[in-house]
Coordinates of C-alpha atoms in Angstrom, one line a residue:
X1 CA 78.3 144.4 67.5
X2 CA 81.0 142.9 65.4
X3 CA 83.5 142.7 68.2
X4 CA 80.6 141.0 70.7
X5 CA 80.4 138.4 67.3
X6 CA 83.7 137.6 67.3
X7 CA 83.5 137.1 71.0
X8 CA 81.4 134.4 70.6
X9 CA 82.7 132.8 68.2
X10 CA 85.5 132.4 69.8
X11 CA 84.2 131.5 73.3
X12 CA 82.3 128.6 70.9
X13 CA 85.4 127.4 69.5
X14 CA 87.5 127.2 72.7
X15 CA 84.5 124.9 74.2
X16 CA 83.9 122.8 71.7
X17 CA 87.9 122.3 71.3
X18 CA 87.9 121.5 75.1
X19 CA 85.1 118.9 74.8
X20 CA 86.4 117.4 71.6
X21 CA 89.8 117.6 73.2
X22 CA 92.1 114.4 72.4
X23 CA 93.8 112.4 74.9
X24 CA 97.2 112.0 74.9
X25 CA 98.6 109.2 72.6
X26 CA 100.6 107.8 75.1
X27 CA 97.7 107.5 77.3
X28 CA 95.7 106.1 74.5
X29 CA 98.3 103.1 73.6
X30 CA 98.8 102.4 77.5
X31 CA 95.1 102.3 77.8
X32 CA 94.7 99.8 74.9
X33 CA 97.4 97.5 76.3
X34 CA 95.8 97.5 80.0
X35 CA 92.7 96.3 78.6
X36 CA 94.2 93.3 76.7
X37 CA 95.5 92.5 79.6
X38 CA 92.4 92.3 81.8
X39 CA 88.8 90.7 81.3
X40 CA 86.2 90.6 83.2
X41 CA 85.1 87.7 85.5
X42 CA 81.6 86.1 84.9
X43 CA 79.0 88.6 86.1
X44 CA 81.4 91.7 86.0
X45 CA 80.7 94.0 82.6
X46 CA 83.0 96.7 84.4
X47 CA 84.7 96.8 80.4
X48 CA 81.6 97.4 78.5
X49 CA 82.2 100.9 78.4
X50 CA 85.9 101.1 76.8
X51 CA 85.1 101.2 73.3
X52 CA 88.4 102.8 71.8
X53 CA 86.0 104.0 69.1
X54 CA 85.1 107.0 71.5
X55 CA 86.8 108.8 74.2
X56 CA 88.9 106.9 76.7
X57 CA 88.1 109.5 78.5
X58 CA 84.0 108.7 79.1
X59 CA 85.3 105.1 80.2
X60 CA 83.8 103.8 83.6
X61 CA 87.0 104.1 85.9
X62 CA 89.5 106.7 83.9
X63 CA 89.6 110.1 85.0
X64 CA 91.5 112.6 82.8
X65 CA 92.8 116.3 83.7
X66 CA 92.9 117.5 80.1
X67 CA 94.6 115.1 77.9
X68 CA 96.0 112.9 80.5
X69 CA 94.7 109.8 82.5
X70 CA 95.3 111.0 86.3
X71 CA 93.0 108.3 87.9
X72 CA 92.5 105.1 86.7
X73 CA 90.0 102.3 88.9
X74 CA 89.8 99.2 87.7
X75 CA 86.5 97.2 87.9
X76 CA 83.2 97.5 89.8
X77 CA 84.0 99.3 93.4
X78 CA 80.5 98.0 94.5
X79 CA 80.3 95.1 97.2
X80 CA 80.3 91.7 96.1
X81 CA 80.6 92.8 92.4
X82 CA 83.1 90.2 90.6
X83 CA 86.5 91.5 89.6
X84 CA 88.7 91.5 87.1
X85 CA 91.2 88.5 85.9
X86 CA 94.3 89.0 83.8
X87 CA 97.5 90.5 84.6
X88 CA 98.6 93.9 85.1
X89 CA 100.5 95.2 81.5
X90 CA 103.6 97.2 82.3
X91 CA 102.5 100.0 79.8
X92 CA 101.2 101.3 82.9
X93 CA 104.5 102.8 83.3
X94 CA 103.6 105.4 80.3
X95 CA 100.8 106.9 82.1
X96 CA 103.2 109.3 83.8
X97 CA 100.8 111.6 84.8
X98 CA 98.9 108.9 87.0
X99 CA 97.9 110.5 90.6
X100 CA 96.1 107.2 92.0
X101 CA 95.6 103.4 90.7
X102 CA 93.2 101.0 92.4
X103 CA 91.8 97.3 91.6
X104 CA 89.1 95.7 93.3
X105 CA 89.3 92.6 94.7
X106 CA 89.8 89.9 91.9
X107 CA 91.9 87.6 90.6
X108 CA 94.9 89.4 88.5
X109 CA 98.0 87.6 88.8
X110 CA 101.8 87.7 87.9
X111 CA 103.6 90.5 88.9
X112 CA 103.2 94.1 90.1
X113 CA 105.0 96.3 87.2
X114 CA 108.2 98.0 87.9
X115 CA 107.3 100.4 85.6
X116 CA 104.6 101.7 87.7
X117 CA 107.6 103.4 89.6
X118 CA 107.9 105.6 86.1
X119 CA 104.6 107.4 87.5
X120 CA 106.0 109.9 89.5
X121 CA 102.6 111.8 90.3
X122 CA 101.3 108.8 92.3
X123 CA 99.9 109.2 95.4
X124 CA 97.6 106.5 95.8
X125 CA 98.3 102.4 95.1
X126 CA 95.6 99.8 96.3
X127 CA 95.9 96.7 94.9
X128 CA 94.6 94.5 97.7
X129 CA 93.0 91.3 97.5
X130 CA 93.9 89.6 93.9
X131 CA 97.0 87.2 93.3
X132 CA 100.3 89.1 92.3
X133 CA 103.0 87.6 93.6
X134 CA 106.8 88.3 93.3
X135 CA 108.6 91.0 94.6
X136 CA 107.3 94.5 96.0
X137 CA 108.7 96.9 93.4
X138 CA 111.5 98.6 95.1
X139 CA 111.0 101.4 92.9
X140 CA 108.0 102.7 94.2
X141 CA 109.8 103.6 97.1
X142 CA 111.2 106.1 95.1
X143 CA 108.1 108.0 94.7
X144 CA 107.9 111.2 96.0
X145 CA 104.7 111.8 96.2
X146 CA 103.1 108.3 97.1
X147 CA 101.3 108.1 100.1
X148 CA 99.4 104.8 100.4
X149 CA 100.5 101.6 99.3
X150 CA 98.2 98.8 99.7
X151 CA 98.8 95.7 98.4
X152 CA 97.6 93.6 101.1
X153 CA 96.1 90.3 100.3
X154 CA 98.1 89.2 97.6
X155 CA 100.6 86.8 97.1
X156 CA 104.2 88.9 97.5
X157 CA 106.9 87.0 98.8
X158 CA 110.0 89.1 98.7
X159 CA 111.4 91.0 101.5
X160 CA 110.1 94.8 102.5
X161 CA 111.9 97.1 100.3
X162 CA 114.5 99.3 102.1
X163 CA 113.7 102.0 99.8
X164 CA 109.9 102.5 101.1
X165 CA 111.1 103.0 105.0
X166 CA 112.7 105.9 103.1
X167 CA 109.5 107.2 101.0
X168 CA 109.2 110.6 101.1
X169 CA 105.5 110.9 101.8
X170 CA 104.3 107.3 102.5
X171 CA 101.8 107.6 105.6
X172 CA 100.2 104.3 104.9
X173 CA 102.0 101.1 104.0
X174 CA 99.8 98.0 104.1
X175 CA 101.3 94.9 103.1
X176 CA 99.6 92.5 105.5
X177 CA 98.4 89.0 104.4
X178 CA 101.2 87.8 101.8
X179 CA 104.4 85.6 102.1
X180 CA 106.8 88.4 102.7
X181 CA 110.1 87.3 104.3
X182 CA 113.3 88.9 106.1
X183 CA 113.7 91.0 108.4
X184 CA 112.0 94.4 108.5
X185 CA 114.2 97.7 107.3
X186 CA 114.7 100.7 109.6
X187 CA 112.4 103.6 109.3
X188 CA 113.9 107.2 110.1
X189 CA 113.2 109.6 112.6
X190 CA 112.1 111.8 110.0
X191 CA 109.7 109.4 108.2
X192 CA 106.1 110.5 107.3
X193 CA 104.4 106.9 108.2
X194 CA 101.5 106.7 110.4
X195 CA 100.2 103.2 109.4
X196 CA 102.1 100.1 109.1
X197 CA 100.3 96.9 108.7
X198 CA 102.4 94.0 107.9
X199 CA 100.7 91.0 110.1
X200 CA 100.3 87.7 108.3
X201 CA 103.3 87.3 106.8
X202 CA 106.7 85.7 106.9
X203 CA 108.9 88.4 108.8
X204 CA 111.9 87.5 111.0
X205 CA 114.2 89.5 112.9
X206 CA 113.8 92.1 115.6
X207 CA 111.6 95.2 115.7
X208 CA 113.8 98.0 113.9
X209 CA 113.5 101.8 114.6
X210 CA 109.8 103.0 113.9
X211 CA 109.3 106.6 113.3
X212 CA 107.9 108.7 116.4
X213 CA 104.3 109.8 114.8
X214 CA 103.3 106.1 113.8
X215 CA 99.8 105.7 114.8
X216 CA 98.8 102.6 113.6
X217 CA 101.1 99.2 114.1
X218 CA 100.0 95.4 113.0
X219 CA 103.0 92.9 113.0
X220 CA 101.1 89.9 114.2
X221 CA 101.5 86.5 112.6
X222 CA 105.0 86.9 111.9
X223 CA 108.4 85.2 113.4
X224 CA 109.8 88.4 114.8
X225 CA 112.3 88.1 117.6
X226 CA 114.0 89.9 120.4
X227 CA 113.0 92.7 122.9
X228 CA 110.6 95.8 122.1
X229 CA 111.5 97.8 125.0
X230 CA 114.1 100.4 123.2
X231 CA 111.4 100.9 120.3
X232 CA 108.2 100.8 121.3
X233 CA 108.7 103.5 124.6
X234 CA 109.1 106.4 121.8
X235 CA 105.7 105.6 119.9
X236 CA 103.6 108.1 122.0
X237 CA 101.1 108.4 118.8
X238 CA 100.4 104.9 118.7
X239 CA 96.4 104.2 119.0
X240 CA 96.6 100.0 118.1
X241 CA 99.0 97.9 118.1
X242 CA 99.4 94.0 117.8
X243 CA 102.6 92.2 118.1
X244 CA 101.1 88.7 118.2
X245 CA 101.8 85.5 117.6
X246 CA 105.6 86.1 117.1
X247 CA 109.2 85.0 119.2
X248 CA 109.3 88.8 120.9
X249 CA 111.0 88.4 124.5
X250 CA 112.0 90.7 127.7
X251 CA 109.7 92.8 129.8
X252 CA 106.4 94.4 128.3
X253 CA 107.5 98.4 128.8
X254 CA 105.1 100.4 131.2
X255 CA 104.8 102.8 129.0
X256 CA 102.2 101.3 126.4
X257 CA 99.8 101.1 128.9
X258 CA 100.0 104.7 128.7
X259 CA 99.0 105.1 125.5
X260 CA 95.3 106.1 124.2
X261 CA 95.0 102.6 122.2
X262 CA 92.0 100.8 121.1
X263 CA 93.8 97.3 122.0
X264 CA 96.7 96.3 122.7
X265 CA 97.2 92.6 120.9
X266 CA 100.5 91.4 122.6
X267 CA 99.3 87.8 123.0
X268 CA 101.5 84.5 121.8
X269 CA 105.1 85.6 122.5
X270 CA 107.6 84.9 124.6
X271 CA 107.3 87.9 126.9
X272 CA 108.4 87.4 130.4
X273 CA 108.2 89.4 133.7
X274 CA 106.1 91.1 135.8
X275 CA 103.6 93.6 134.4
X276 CA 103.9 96.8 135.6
X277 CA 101.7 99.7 134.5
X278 CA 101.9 103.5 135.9
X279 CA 99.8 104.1 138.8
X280 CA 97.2 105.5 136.5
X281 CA 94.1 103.2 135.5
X282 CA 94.4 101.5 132.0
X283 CA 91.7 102.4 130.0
X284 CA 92.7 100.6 127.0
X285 CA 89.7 98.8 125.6
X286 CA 91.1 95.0 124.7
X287 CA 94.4 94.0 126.8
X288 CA 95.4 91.0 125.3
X289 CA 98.8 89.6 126.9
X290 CA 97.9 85.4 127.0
X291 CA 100.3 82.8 126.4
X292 CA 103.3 84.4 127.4
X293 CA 105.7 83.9 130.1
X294 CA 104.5 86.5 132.3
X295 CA 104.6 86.1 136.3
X296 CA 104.7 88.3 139.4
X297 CA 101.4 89.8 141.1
X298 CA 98.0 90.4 138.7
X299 CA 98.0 94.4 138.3
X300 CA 94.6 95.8 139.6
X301 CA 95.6 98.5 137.7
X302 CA 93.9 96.4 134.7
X303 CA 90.6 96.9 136.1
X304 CA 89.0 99.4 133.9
X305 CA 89.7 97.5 130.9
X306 CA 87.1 96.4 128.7
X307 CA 88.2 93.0 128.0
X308 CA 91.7 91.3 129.6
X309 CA 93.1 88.3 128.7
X310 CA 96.1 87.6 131.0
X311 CA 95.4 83.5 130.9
X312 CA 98.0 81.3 130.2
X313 CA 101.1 82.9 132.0
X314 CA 102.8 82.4 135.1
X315 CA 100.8 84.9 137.3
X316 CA 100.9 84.0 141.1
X317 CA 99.5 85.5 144.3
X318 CA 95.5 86.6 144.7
X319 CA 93.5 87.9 142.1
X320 CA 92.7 91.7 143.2
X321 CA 89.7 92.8 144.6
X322 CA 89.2 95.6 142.2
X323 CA 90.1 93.9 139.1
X324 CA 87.0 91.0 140.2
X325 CA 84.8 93.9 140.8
X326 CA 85.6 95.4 137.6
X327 CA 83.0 92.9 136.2
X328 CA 80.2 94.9 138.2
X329 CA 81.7 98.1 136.7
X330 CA 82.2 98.0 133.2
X331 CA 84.6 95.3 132.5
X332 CA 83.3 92.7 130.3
X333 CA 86.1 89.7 130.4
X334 CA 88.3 88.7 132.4
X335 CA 90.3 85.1 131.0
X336 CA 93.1 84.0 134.4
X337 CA 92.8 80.4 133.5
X338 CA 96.3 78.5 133.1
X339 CA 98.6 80.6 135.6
X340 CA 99.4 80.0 139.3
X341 CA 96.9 82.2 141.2
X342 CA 96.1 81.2 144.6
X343 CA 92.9 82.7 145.7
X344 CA 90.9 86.2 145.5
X345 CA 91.2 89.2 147.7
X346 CA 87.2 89.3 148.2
X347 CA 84.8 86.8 148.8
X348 CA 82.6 85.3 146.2
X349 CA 79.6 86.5 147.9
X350 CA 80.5 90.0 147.7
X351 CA 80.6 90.6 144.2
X352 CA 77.7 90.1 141.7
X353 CA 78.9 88.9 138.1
X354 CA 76.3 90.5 135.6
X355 CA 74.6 88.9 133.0
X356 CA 77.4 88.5 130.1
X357 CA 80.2 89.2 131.9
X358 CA 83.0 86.0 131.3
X359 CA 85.3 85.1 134.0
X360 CA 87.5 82.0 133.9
X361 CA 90.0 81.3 136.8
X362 CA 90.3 77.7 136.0
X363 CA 93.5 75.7 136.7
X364 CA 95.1 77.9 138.9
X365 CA 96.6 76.8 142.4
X366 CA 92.6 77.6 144.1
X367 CA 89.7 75.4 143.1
X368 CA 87.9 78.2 142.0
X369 CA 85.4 80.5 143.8
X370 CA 82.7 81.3 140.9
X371 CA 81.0 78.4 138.8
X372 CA 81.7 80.1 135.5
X373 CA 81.9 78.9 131.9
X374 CA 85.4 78.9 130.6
X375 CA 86.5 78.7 126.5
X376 CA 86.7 74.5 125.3
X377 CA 90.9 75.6 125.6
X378 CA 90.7 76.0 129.0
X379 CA 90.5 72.2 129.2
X380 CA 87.9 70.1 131.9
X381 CA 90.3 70.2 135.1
X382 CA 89.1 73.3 137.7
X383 CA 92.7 72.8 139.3
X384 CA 96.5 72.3 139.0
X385 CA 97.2 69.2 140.1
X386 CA 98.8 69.9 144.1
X387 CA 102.7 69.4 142.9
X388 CA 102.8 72.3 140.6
X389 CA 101.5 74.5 143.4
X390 CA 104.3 75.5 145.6
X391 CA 101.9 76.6 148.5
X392 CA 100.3 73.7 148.7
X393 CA 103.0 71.5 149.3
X394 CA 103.6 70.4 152.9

């Protein structure tokens, strides 16, 4: 009976050690210097709870594994709750056992701290929709076991860190929506990335190396130049990409009308060229490849496609009869206006637009065949006027 006593006892002291258990005074002091740094905005009472009298532990947003902080989320995750405001204090650096850091949407300013590449247990970094601005630490890069990085929606106007094409374990890197300039750093072979999103920014240059198992590629909305047809062949994984609304040039490969994408955003570019997909039907849901330089024959290979947008290009010849008929079967747009089109393999009266389908073939070299609303862009005139339209001249 004595031994089962002492037992006890001890089983007692060991728990009420563990749930008296002190965090680490490092932890404690970065904690402290975080909060002075942040308040809440008007309607937010995400700090209420850190009282430094009690355990930092029990705070709304801080996660411990014993006497370390291992997850810190700062301010109220639920929609439409207001953030935080403040800056971001570098004493974040001394929480080196940190696994992930997050921030909802806010408005924290100044810069992301270098120090946060002292945290070499991070995995996770979303910081998305505040106002930091300066550089991209290029220390985080460093990492080794980081493998998201979001710090879209922000202010950042450096250039992309070579050191995070080279990040270990980085599968996401979302950077998207900031002021980020320069050209873009090669990623290797070997590189563990399957999402890159870096559209709405300042970028330049051409389309470097991308690793093989990339799944996920947004560029749009920067000044990119050049060809893509040495990179983009060897993404076989890729299932979206958008390359809009930059300087790219050359042919559009085949081979991404291979791929199992949900759309294929290609639009405002300088591509030029015929389009040639494989034999195979594209089943891609949303083509987009307007306002590019694109001529030769319409595919009809494009006629299982959701929603195609090949207007404003320099397509000539007659529309095929099995991309028109794709409005019957499936298809839900199809945007020619703006090219040089001179006609339609089938007669109006053989195909039946549904209800909701959109089809604009509006100046082209035909007056055209359907009485169809077209977008306000497409302009008022149903025809190019006669000395644009090589046929038609005598």
């Amino acid at each position: 009976m004595g031994w089962r006593r002492f037992m006890t006892a001890a089983v007692l002291v060991v728990c009420l050690r563990a749930a008296t258990a002190i965090l680490d005074p490092v932890d404690f002091l970065a904690l402290q210097a975080v909060r002075k740094g942040l308040e809440d905005m008007p309607g937010s009472d995400f700090f209420s709870s850190w009282d430094f009298t009690d355990d930092p532990c029990a705070f709304t947003g801080v996660f411990c594994a014993g006497e370390r902080v291992v997850t810190l989320a700062l301010g109220d995750p639920r929609a439409g709750a207001p953030g935080l405001v403040g800056r971001l204090d570098p004493a974040l650096g001394r929480l080196d056992a940190l696994a992930e850091l997050s921030l909802v949407p806010g408005r924290v300013s100044g810069p992301i701290p270098d120090a946060l590449s002292d945290c070499s247990d991070l995995r996770f970094v979303a910081l998305s929709k505040n106002l930091f601005s300066g550089a991209v630490p290029p220390g985080l890069g460093g990492l080794p076991r980081l493998r998201t990085l979001d710090l879209s929606y922000n202010l950042l106007s450096s250039s992309v860190p070579a050191s995070l094409a080279s990040a270990p374990a980085l599968s996401n890197l979302i950077l998207c929506h900031n002021q980020l300039s320069g050209s873009l750093p090669p990623f290797p072979p070997s590189s563990s990335l399957l999402r890159l999103d870096l559209k709405h920014n300042q970028l330049s240059g051409p389309l470097p190396p991308l690793p093989p198992r990339l799944q996920y590629l947004a560029l749009g909305s920067n000044s990119l130049t050049g060809r893509v047809d040495s990179v983009l062949p060897s993404l076989a994984q890729l299932n979206f990409l958008d390359l809009s609304s930059n300087l790219l040039e050359g042919p559009i490969p085949g081979a991404v009308f291979t791929l199992q994408l949900a759309a294929l955003q290609l639009q405002r570019n300088a591509f030029s060229g015929p389009v040639t997909p494989p034999q195979d039907d594209v089943v891609i849901p949303v083509v987009d490849l307007s306002y590019n330089r694109l001529w030769g024959a319409v595919p009809p290979q494009l006629a299982a496609v959701g929603r195609l947008y090949l207007n404003n290009n320099r397509f000539t010849g007659e529309v095929p009869s099995r991309l028109v008929q794709g409005l019957s079967n499936g298809m839900q747009l199809l945007y020619l206006q703006h090219n040089f089109l001179t006609g339609i393999e089938i007669g109006p009266a053989a195909v039946a637009l549904p209800a909701g389908a959109s089809l604009c073939l509006q100046y082209n070299c035909m007056v055209p065949p359907f009485d169809t609303p077209c977008p306000l862009k497409a302009g008022s005139q149903r025809m190019r006027p006669l000395d644009q339209c090589p046929e038609w001249r005598d």
